[in-house]
Short mmCIF file of N, CA and C in Angstrom, two decimals:
data_model
loop_
_atom_site.label_atom_id
_atom_site.label_comp_id
_atom_site.label_asym_id
_atom_site.label_seq_id
_atom_site.Cartn_x
_atom_site.Cartn_y
_atom_site.Cartn_z
N MET A 1308 5.33 4.99 -1.53
CA MET A 1308 5.56 3.71 -0.92
C MET A 1308 4.47 2.75 -1.41
N GLY A 1309 4.87 1.54 -1.76
CA GLY A 1309 3.91 0.58 -2.27
C GLY A 1309 3.94 -0.73 -1.50
N PHE A 1310 2.77 -1.23 -1.22
CA PHE A 1310 2.62 -2.50 -0.52
C PHE A 1310 1.84 -3.47 -1.39
N LEU A 1311 2.17 -4.75 -1.27
CA LEU A 1311 1.42 -5.81 -1.94
C LEU A 1311 0.92 -6.77 -0.89
N ILE A 1312 -0.38 -7.03 -0.91
CA ILE A 1312 -1.00 -8.03 -0.04
C ILE A 1312 -1.47 -9.17 -0.92
N ILE A 1313 -1.01 -10.38 -0.65
CA ILE A 1313 -1.48 -11.57 -1.36
C ILE A 1313 -2.33 -12.35 -0.38
N CYS A 1314 -3.64 -12.34 -0.62
CA CYS A 1314 -4.58 -12.92 0.35
C CYS A 1314 -5.88 -13.28 -0.36
N SER A 1315 -6.33 -14.51 -0.19
CA SER A 1315 -7.57 -14.95 -0.83
C SER A 1315 -8.81 -14.60 -0.02
N ASP A 1316 -8.63 -14.25 1.25
CA ASP A 1316 -9.76 -13.89 2.12
C ASP A 1316 -10.01 -12.39 2.01
N LYS A 1317 -11.12 -12.03 1.39
CA LYS A 1317 -11.42 -10.62 1.14
C LYS A 1317 -11.48 -9.80 2.43
N ASN A 1318 -12.11 -10.34 3.48
CA ASN A 1318 -12.20 -9.60 4.75
C ASN A 1318 -10.83 -9.38 5.37
N ALA A 1319 -9.99 -10.41 5.34
CA ALA A 1319 -8.64 -10.27 5.90
C ALA A 1319 -7.84 -9.24 5.10
N SER A 1320 -7.93 -9.29 3.78
CA SER A 1320 -7.16 -8.33 2.97
C SER A 1320 -7.65 -6.90 3.17
N LEU A 1321 -8.96 -6.72 3.34
CA LEU A 1321 -9.49 -5.39 3.62
C LEU A 1321 -8.99 -4.87 4.97
N GLY A 1322 -8.95 -5.76 5.97
CA GLY A 1322 -8.46 -5.37 7.29
C GLY A 1322 -6.99 -4.97 7.25
N LEU A 1323 -6.16 -5.77 6.58
CA LEU A 1323 -4.74 -5.45 6.48
C LEU A 1323 -4.51 -4.16 5.69
N ASP A 1324 -5.25 -4.01 4.62
CA ASP A 1324 -5.17 -2.78 3.82
C ASP A 1324 -5.50 -1.57 4.69
N SER A 1325 -6.54 -1.70 5.50
CA SER A 1325 -6.94 -0.61 6.39
C SER A 1325 -5.84 -0.31 7.41
N TRP A 1326 -5.26 -1.34 8.01
CA TRP A 1326 -4.19 -1.13 8.98
C TRP A 1326 -3.01 -0.41 8.34
N LEU A 1327 -2.64 -0.83 7.13
CA LEU A 1327 -1.51 -0.19 6.45
C LEU A 1327 -1.83 1.26 6.07
N ARG A 1328 -3.03 1.50 5.55
CA ARG A 1328 -3.40 2.86 5.14
C ARG A 1328 -3.53 3.80 6.34
N ASN A 1329 -3.98 3.29 7.48
CA ASN A 1329 -4.07 4.12 8.68
C ASN A 1329 -2.69 4.57 9.15
N ASN A 1330 -1.69 3.72 8.97
CA ASN A 1330 -0.35 4.04 9.43
C ASN A 1330 0.53 4.65 8.35
N TYR A 1331 0.17 4.43 7.10
CA TYR A 1331 0.92 4.96 5.96
C TYR A 1331 -0.09 5.55 4.97
N PRO A 1332 -0.64 6.72 5.28
CA PRO A 1332 -1.72 7.28 4.46
C PRO A 1332 -1.35 7.53 3.00
N ASP A 1333 -0.08 7.71 2.71
CA ASP A 1333 0.34 7.97 1.34
C ASP A 1333 0.73 6.71 0.57
N CYS A 1334 0.52 5.54 1.19
CA CYS A 1334 0.95 4.31 0.54
C CYS A 1334 -0.04 3.87 -0.54
N ASP A 1335 0.49 3.18 -1.52
CA ASP A 1335 -0.33 2.53 -2.54
C ASP A 1335 -0.34 1.05 -2.21
N THR A 1336 -1.51 0.51 -1.95
CA THR A 1336 -1.62 -0.90 -1.61
C THR A 1336 -2.33 -1.63 -2.74
N THR A 1337 -1.72 -2.71 -3.19
CA THR A 1337 -2.32 -3.58 -4.19
C THR A 1337 -2.67 -4.89 -3.51
N VAL A 1338 -3.88 -5.37 -3.73
CA VAL A 1338 -4.31 -6.64 -3.16
C VAL A 1338 -4.46 -7.65 -4.29
N ALA A 1339 -3.77 -8.76 -4.16
CA ALA A 1339 -3.89 -9.87 -5.11
C ALA A 1339 -4.58 -11.02 -4.38
N SER A 1340 -5.55 -11.63 -5.03
CA SER A 1340 -6.33 -12.67 -4.35
C SER A 1340 -5.69 -14.05 -4.44
N ASN A 1341 -4.58 -14.18 -5.17
CA ASN A 1341 -3.89 -15.47 -5.22
C ASN A 1341 -2.43 -15.25 -5.61
N ALA A 1342 -1.66 -16.33 -5.54
CA ALA A 1342 -0.23 -16.24 -5.80
C ALA A 1342 0.07 -15.80 -7.22
N THR A 1343 -0.68 -16.32 -8.19
CA THR A 1343 -0.44 -15.98 -9.58
C THR A 1343 -0.59 -14.48 -9.82
N GLN A 1344 -1.66 -13.90 -9.27
CA GLN A 1344 -1.87 -12.45 -9.40
C GLN A 1344 -0.76 -11.67 -8.69
N GLY A 1345 -0.39 -12.14 -7.50
CA GLY A 1345 0.65 -11.46 -6.74
C GLY A 1345 1.98 -11.44 -7.47
N LEU A 1346 2.35 -12.57 -8.07
CA LEU A 1346 3.60 -12.64 -8.81
C LEU A 1346 3.56 -11.75 -10.05
N LYS A 1347 2.41 -11.65 -10.68
CA LYS A 1347 2.26 -10.75 -11.83
C LYS A 1347 2.50 -9.30 -11.39
N VAL A 1348 1.93 -8.92 -10.24
CA VAL A 1348 2.14 -7.56 -9.73
C VAL A 1348 3.64 -7.32 -9.52
N LEU A 1349 4.33 -8.31 -8.93
CA LEU A 1349 5.76 -8.14 -8.67
C LEU A 1349 6.58 -8.03 -9.95
N ARG A 1350 6.13 -8.69 -11.01
CA ARG A 1350 6.83 -8.58 -12.29
C ARG A 1350 6.68 -7.18 -12.89
N ASP A 1351 5.54 -6.54 -12.61
CA ASP A 1351 5.21 -5.26 -13.23
C ASP A 1351 5.50 -4.04 -12.35
N THR A 1352 5.63 -4.24 -11.04
CA THR A 1352 5.68 -3.12 -10.10
C THR A 1352 6.72 -3.37 -9.02
N GLU A 1353 7.44 -2.33 -8.65
CA GLU A 1353 8.34 -2.44 -7.51
C GLU A 1353 7.56 -2.08 -6.24
N VAL A 1354 7.66 -2.92 -5.22
CA VAL A 1354 6.94 -2.66 -3.97
C VAL A 1354 7.95 -2.58 -2.82
N ASP A 1355 7.50 -1.97 -1.72
CA ASP A 1355 8.36 -1.79 -0.55
C ASP A 1355 8.13 -2.84 0.52
N LEU A 1356 6.98 -3.54 0.45
CA LEU A 1356 6.65 -4.57 1.44
C LEU A 1356 5.66 -5.53 0.81
N ILE A 1357 5.84 -6.81 1.11
CA ILE A 1357 4.93 -7.85 0.63
C ILE A 1357 4.36 -8.56 1.85
N VAL A 1358 3.03 -8.68 1.90
CA VAL A 1358 2.36 -9.42 2.96
C VAL A 1358 1.63 -10.59 2.32
N VAL A 1359 1.93 -11.79 2.77
CA VAL A 1359 1.29 -13.00 2.26
C VAL A 1359 0.48 -13.62 3.38
N VAL A 1360 -0.80 -13.90 3.10
CA VAL A 1360 -1.69 -14.46 4.11
C VAL A 1360 -2.15 -15.83 3.68
N ASP A 1361 -1.79 -16.84 4.48
CA ASP A 1361 -2.34 -18.19 4.41
C ASP A 1361 -2.56 -18.69 2.98
N GLN A 1362 -1.49 -18.78 2.22
CA GLN A 1362 -1.58 -19.25 0.84
C GLN A 1362 -1.13 -20.70 0.74
N ALA A 1363 -1.79 -21.45 -0.11
CA ALA A 1363 -1.35 -22.81 -0.40
C ALA A 1363 0.02 -22.72 -1.07
N ALA A 1364 0.84 -23.71 -0.88
CA ALA A 1364 2.19 -23.75 -1.48
C ALA A 1364 2.99 -22.50 -1.14
N GLN A 1365 2.91 -22.06 0.11
CA GLN A 1365 3.57 -20.81 0.50
C GLN A 1365 5.09 -20.91 0.45
N ILE A 1366 5.66 -22.09 0.62
CA ILE A 1366 7.12 -22.22 0.52
C ILE A 1366 7.56 -21.91 -0.90
N GLN A 1367 6.86 -22.49 -1.88
CA GLN A 1367 7.18 -22.21 -3.28
C GLN A 1367 6.93 -20.73 -3.59
N LEU A 1368 5.86 -20.18 -3.02
CA LEU A 1368 5.56 -18.77 -3.25
C LEU A 1368 6.69 -17.89 -2.72
N CYS A 1369 7.22 -18.19 -1.55
CA CYS A 1369 8.36 -17.43 -1.01
C CYS A 1369 9.53 -17.46 -1.99
N CYS A 1370 9.85 -18.64 -2.50
CA CYS A 1370 10.95 -18.77 -3.46
C CYS A 1370 10.69 -17.95 -4.72
N ASP A 1371 9.46 -18.02 -5.22
CA ASP A 1371 9.11 -17.26 -6.42
C ASP A 1371 9.19 -15.76 -6.18
N ILE A 1372 8.73 -15.33 -5.02
CA ILE A 1372 8.80 -13.90 -4.67
C ILE A 1372 10.26 -13.45 -4.62
N ARG A 1373 11.11 -14.24 -3.99
CA ARG A 1373 12.51 -13.87 -3.85
C ARG A 1373 13.23 -13.78 -5.19
N ARG A 1374 12.79 -14.54 -6.18
CA ARG A 1374 13.38 -14.42 -7.51
C ARG A 1374 13.03 -13.09 -8.16
N LEU A 1375 11.93 -12.48 -7.72
CA LEU A 1375 11.45 -11.25 -8.34
C LEU A 1375 11.72 -9.98 -7.52
N SER A 1376 11.88 -10.13 -6.21
CA SER A 1376 11.94 -8.94 -5.36
C SER A 1376 12.76 -9.20 -4.10
N ASP A 1377 13.43 -8.14 -3.65
CA ASP A 1377 14.11 -8.23 -2.35
C ASP A 1377 13.38 -7.41 -1.29
N ALA A 1378 12.13 -7.02 -1.59
CA ALA A 1378 11.32 -6.28 -0.61
C ALA A 1378 11.06 -7.16 0.61
N PRO A 1379 10.94 -6.57 1.78
CA PRO A 1379 10.63 -7.35 2.97
C PRO A 1379 9.34 -8.17 2.76
N LEU A 1380 9.38 -9.41 3.22
CA LEU A 1380 8.26 -10.34 3.06
C LEU A 1380 7.76 -10.77 4.43
N LEU A 1381 6.54 -10.42 4.72
CA LEU A 1381 5.90 -10.76 5.99
C LEU A 1381 4.78 -11.76 5.70
N MET A 1382 4.80 -12.89 6.40
CA MET A 1382 3.77 -13.91 6.20
C MET A 1382 2.89 -14.02 7.43
N LEU A 1383 1.60 -14.18 7.18
CA LEU A 1383 0.63 -14.42 8.24
C LEU A 1383 -0.01 -15.78 7.97
N ASP A 1384 0.04 -16.66 8.96
CA ASP A 1384 -0.52 -18.00 8.80
C ASP A 1384 -0.81 -18.54 10.20
N ASP A 1385 -1.78 -19.41 10.28
CA ASP A 1385 -2.12 -19.98 11.59
C ASP A 1385 -1.53 -21.36 11.80
N THR A 1386 -0.45 -21.68 11.11
CA THR A 1386 0.18 -22.97 11.30
C THR A 1386 0.70 -23.11 12.74
N GLN A 1387 0.58 -24.29 13.25
CA GLN A 1387 1.12 -24.59 14.58
C GLN A 1387 2.42 -25.37 14.48
N ASP A 1388 2.83 -25.67 13.27
CA ASP A 1388 4.01 -26.50 13.03
C ASP A 1388 5.25 -25.61 12.88
N SER A 1389 6.16 -25.70 13.83
CA SER A 1389 7.36 -24.87 13.79
C SER A 1389 8.23 -25.20 12.58
N ARG A 1390 8.13 -26.41 12.06
CA ARG A 1390 8.90 -26.76 10.85
C ARG A 1390 8.41 -25.97 9.65
N ASP A 1391 7.09 -25.72 9.57
CA ASP A 1391 6.55 -24.91 8.47
C ASP A 1391 7.06 -23.47 8.56
N VAL A 1392 7.11 -22.95 9.77
CA VAL A 1392 7.63 -21.59 9.97
C VAL A 1392 9.09 -21.53 9.55
N ALA A 1393 9.87 -22.50 9.99
CA ALA A 1393 11.30 -22.53 9.65
C ALA A 1393 11.50 -22.65 8.15
N ARG A 1394 10.69 -23.48 7.49
CA ARG A 1394 10.81 -23.64 6.03
C ARG A 1394 10.48 -22.33 5.32
N ALA A 1395 9.46 -21.62 5.81
CA ALA A 1395 9.10 -20.33 5.20
C ALA A 1395 10.24 -19.33 5.34
N ILE A 1396 10.83 -19.27 6.51
CA ILE A 1396 11.95 -18.34 6.74
C ILE A 1396 13.15 -18.74 5.89
N ASP A 1397 13.44 -20.04 5.81
CA ASP A 1397 14.53 -20.51 4.96
C ASP A 1397 14.29 -20.22 3.49
N SER A 1398 13.03 -20.08 3.10
CA SER A 1398 12.68 -19.84 1.70
C SER A 1398 12.60 -18.36 1.34
N GLY A 1399 12.84 -17.48 2.32
CA GLY A 1399 12.89 -16.06 2.01
C GLY A 1399 11.95 -15.17 2.79
N CYS A 1400 11.12 -15.75 3.64
CA CYS A 1400 10.23 -14.96 4.48
C CYS A 1400 11.06 -14.23 5.54
N ASP A 1401 10.80 -12.93 5.71
CA ASP A 1401 11.55 -12.15 6.70
C ASP A 1401 10.90 -12.16 8.07
N CYS A 1402 9.59 -12.33 8.10
CA CYS A 1402 8.85 -12.27 9.36
C CYS A 1402 7.62 -13.16 9.22
N PHE A 1403 7.41 -14.05 10.17
CA PHE A 1403 6.28 -14.98 10.13
C PHE A 1403 5.46 -14.77 11.40
N LEU A 1404 4.21 -14.36 11.23
CA LEU A 1404 3.33 -14.08 12.37
C LEU A 1404 2.06 -14.91 12.29
N ALA A 1405 1.43 -15.14 13.44
CA ALA A 1405 0.14 -15.80 13.46
C ALA A 1405 -0.89 -14.93 12.75
N GLU A 1406 -1.78 -15.57 12.02
CA GLU A 1406 -2.79 -14.82 11.27
C GLU A 1406 -3.69 -14.00 12.19
N THR A 1407 -3.76 -14.38 13.45
CA THR A 1407 -4.60 -13.68 14.42
C THR A 1407 -3.84 -12.55 15.14
N VAL A 1408 -2.74 -12.12 14.57
CA VAL A 1408 -1.91 -11.08 15.18
C VAL A 1408 -2.73 -9.80 15.40
N SER A 1409 -2.38 -9.10 16.46
CA SER A 1409 -3.06 -7.82 16.73
C SER A 1409 -2.53 -6.75 15.79
N LYS A 1410 -3.30 -5.71 15.63
CA LYS A 1410 -2.89 -4.58 14.77
C LYS A 1410 -1.59 -3.99 15.29
N THR A 1411 -1.47 -3.82 16.59
CA THR A 1411 -0.28 -3.20 17.18
C THR A 1411 0.98 -3.99 16.85
N VAL A 1412 0.92 -5.30 16.99
CA VAL A 1412 2.09 -6.15 16.72
C VAL A 1412 2.38 -6.17 15.22
N PHE A 1413 1.35 -6.28 14.40
CA PHE A 1413 1.52 -6.28 12.95
C PHE A 1413 2.23 -4.99 12.51
N VAL A 1414 1.72 -3.86 12.95
CA VAL A 1414 2.29 -2.57 12.56
C VAL A 1414 3.73 -2.44 13.07
N ALA A 1415 4.01 -2.93 14.26
CA ALA A 1415 5.38 -2.86 14.80
C ALA A 1415 6.34 -3.66 13.92
N HIS A 1416 5.91 -4.83 13.45
CA HIS A 1416 6.76 -5.63 12.58
C HIS A 1416 6.94 -4.96 11.22
N VAL A 1417 5.88 -4.38 10.69
CA VAL A 1417 5.98 -3.65 9.42
C VAL A 1417 6.98 -2.51 9.57
N GLU A 1418 6.87 -1.75 10.66
CA GLU A 1418 7.81 -0.63 10.92
C GLU A 1418 9.25 -1.13 10.94
N ALA A 1419 9.49 -2.23 11.65
CA ALA A 1419 10.85 -2.76 11.76
C ALA A 1419 11.37 -3.21 10.40
N LEU A 1420 10.55 -3.91 9.63
CA LEU A 1420 10.98 -4.37 8.31
C LEU A 1420 11.29 -3.20 7.38
N LEU A 1421 10.42 -2.19 7.39
CA LEU A 1421 10.64 -1.02 6.53
C LEU A 1421 11.86 -0.22 6.97
N ARG A 1422 12.07 -0.13 8.27
CA ARG A 1422 13.23 0.60 8.80
C ARG A 1422 14.53 -0.08 8.33
N ARG A 1423 14.57 -1.40 8.46
CA ARG A 1423 15.77 -2.12 8.02
C ARG A 1423 15.96 -2.00 6.52
N ALA A 1424 14.86 -2.10 5.76
CA ALA A 1424 14.96 -2.02 4.30
C ALA A 1424 15.44 -0.64 3.86
N SER A 1425 14.95 0.41 4.53
CA SER A 1425 15.36 1.77 4.13
C SER A 1425 16.81 2.03 4.50
N ALA A 1426 17.31 1.33 5.50
CA ALA A 1426 18.71 1.47 5.87
C ALA A 1426 19.60 0.63 4.96
N GLY A 1427 18.94 -0.20 4.13
CA GLY A 1427 19.71 -1.04 3.21
C GLY A 1427 20.20 -2.31 3.85
N ILE A 1428 19.57 -2.71 4.94
CA ILE A 1428 20.01 -3.90 5.65
C ILE A 1428 19.06 -5.04 5.31
N ASP A 1429 19.63 -6.14 4.85
CA ASP A 1429 18.84 -7.33 4.55
C ASP A 1429 18.32 -7.88 5.88
N PRO A 1430 16.98 -8.01 6.04
CA PRO A 1430 16.43 -8.44 7.33
C PRO A 1430 16.79 -9.86 7.72
N THR A 1431 17.19 -10.69 6.78
CA THR A 1431 17.53 -12.07 7.14
C THR A 1431 18.99 -12.22 7.51
N THR A 1432 19.89 -11.47 6.85
CA THR A 1432 21.31 -11.61 7.12
C THR A 1432 21.88 -10.48 7.97
N HIS A 1433 21.12 -9.37 8.06
CA HIS A 1433 21.56 -8.17 8.77
C HIS A 1433 22.81 -7.55 8.14
N LEU A 1434 22.99 -7.79 6.84
CA LEU A 1434 24.09 -7.20 6.07
C LEU A 1434 23.50 -6.24 5.05
N LEU A 1435 24.34 -5.37 4.48
CA LEU A 1435 23.86 -4.47 3.43
C LEU A 1435 23.34 -5.30 2.27
N ASN A 1436 22.18 -4.89 1.74
CA ASN A 1436 21.67 -5.60 0.56
C ASN A 1436 22.38 -5.07 -0.69
N ALA A 1437 22.17 -5.75 -1.82
CA ALA A 1437 22.89 -5.43 -3.05
C ALA A 1437 22.64 -3.99 -3.49
N ARG A 1438 21.39 -3.54 -3.41
CA ARG A 1438 21.06 -2.18 -3.85
C ARG A 1438 21.81 -1.15 -3.01
N SER A 1439 21.87 -1.36 -1.70
CA SER A 1439 22.57 -0.41 -0.83
C SER A 1439 24.07 -0.46 -1.04
N LEU A 1440 24.59 -1.64 -1.26
CA LEU A 1440 26.01 -1.79 -1.51
C LEU A 1440 26.40 -1.05 -2.79
N GLU A 1441 25.56 -1.15 -3.82
CA GLU A 1441 25.81 -0.42 -5.06
C GLU A 1441 25.80 1.08 -4.81
N ARG A 1442 24.87 1.56 -3.96
CA ARG A 1442 24.82 2.99 -3.64
C ARG A 1442 26.10 3.42 -2.95
N VAL A 1443 26.57 2.63 -1.97
CA VAL A 1443 27.78 2.97 -1.24
C VAL A 1443 28.99 2.96 -2.18
N ILE A 1444 29.10 1.94 -2.99
CA ILE A 1444 30.23 1.84 -3.92
C ILE A 1444 30.16 2.99 -4.92
N GLY A 1445 28.98 3.28 -5.41
CA GLY A 1445 28.80 4.38 -6.36
C GLY A 1445 29.24 5.70 -5.78
N LYS A 1446 28.91 5.96 -4.52
CA LYS A 1446 29.32 7.21 -3.87
C LYS A 1446 30.83 7.27 -3.71
N GLU A 1447 31.44 6.14 -3.40
CA GLU A 1447 32.89 6.10 -3.23
C GLU A 1447 33.57 6.37 -4.57
N ILE A 1448 33.05 5.83 -5.65
CA ILE A 1448 33.65 6.02 -6.97
C ILE A 1448 33.53 7.48 -7.40
N GLU A 1449 32.39 8.11 -7.06
CA GLU A 1449 32.18 9.51 -7.44
C GLU A 1449 33.16 10.44 -6.76
N ARG A 1450 33.62 10.10 -5.58
CA ARG A 1450 34.53 10.96 -4.82
C ARG A 1450 35.84 10.95 -5.47
#
């Protein structure tokens, strides 16, 4: 299982990495300190979860991530503007949490996103994603 954290704050990224490793000891976590590095990782590596923390131009970043990956995307930001949250979700973010979220709530959201992804359910539409649909169709053709 692979996770990508895009975060310019070294302490925050270390904390999130620790939370993920404590709950998923076999996971490989890559930390990118900016959007450019994060997008490069996505071009080169398939990941199971993307966490973006308080990045400038995060709406554009969501769009860029969605062009490269259908992995669940969780954003952490301290915005108080509900329009910013709505724009992030409209741009491909699956879950938007306050940057000050507790470990328990963060891990619960990660669990839910991974559970839906492993079931092949797109977290935004609650429908089968393309990869799962191909698996289902492939199994039907094999029969």
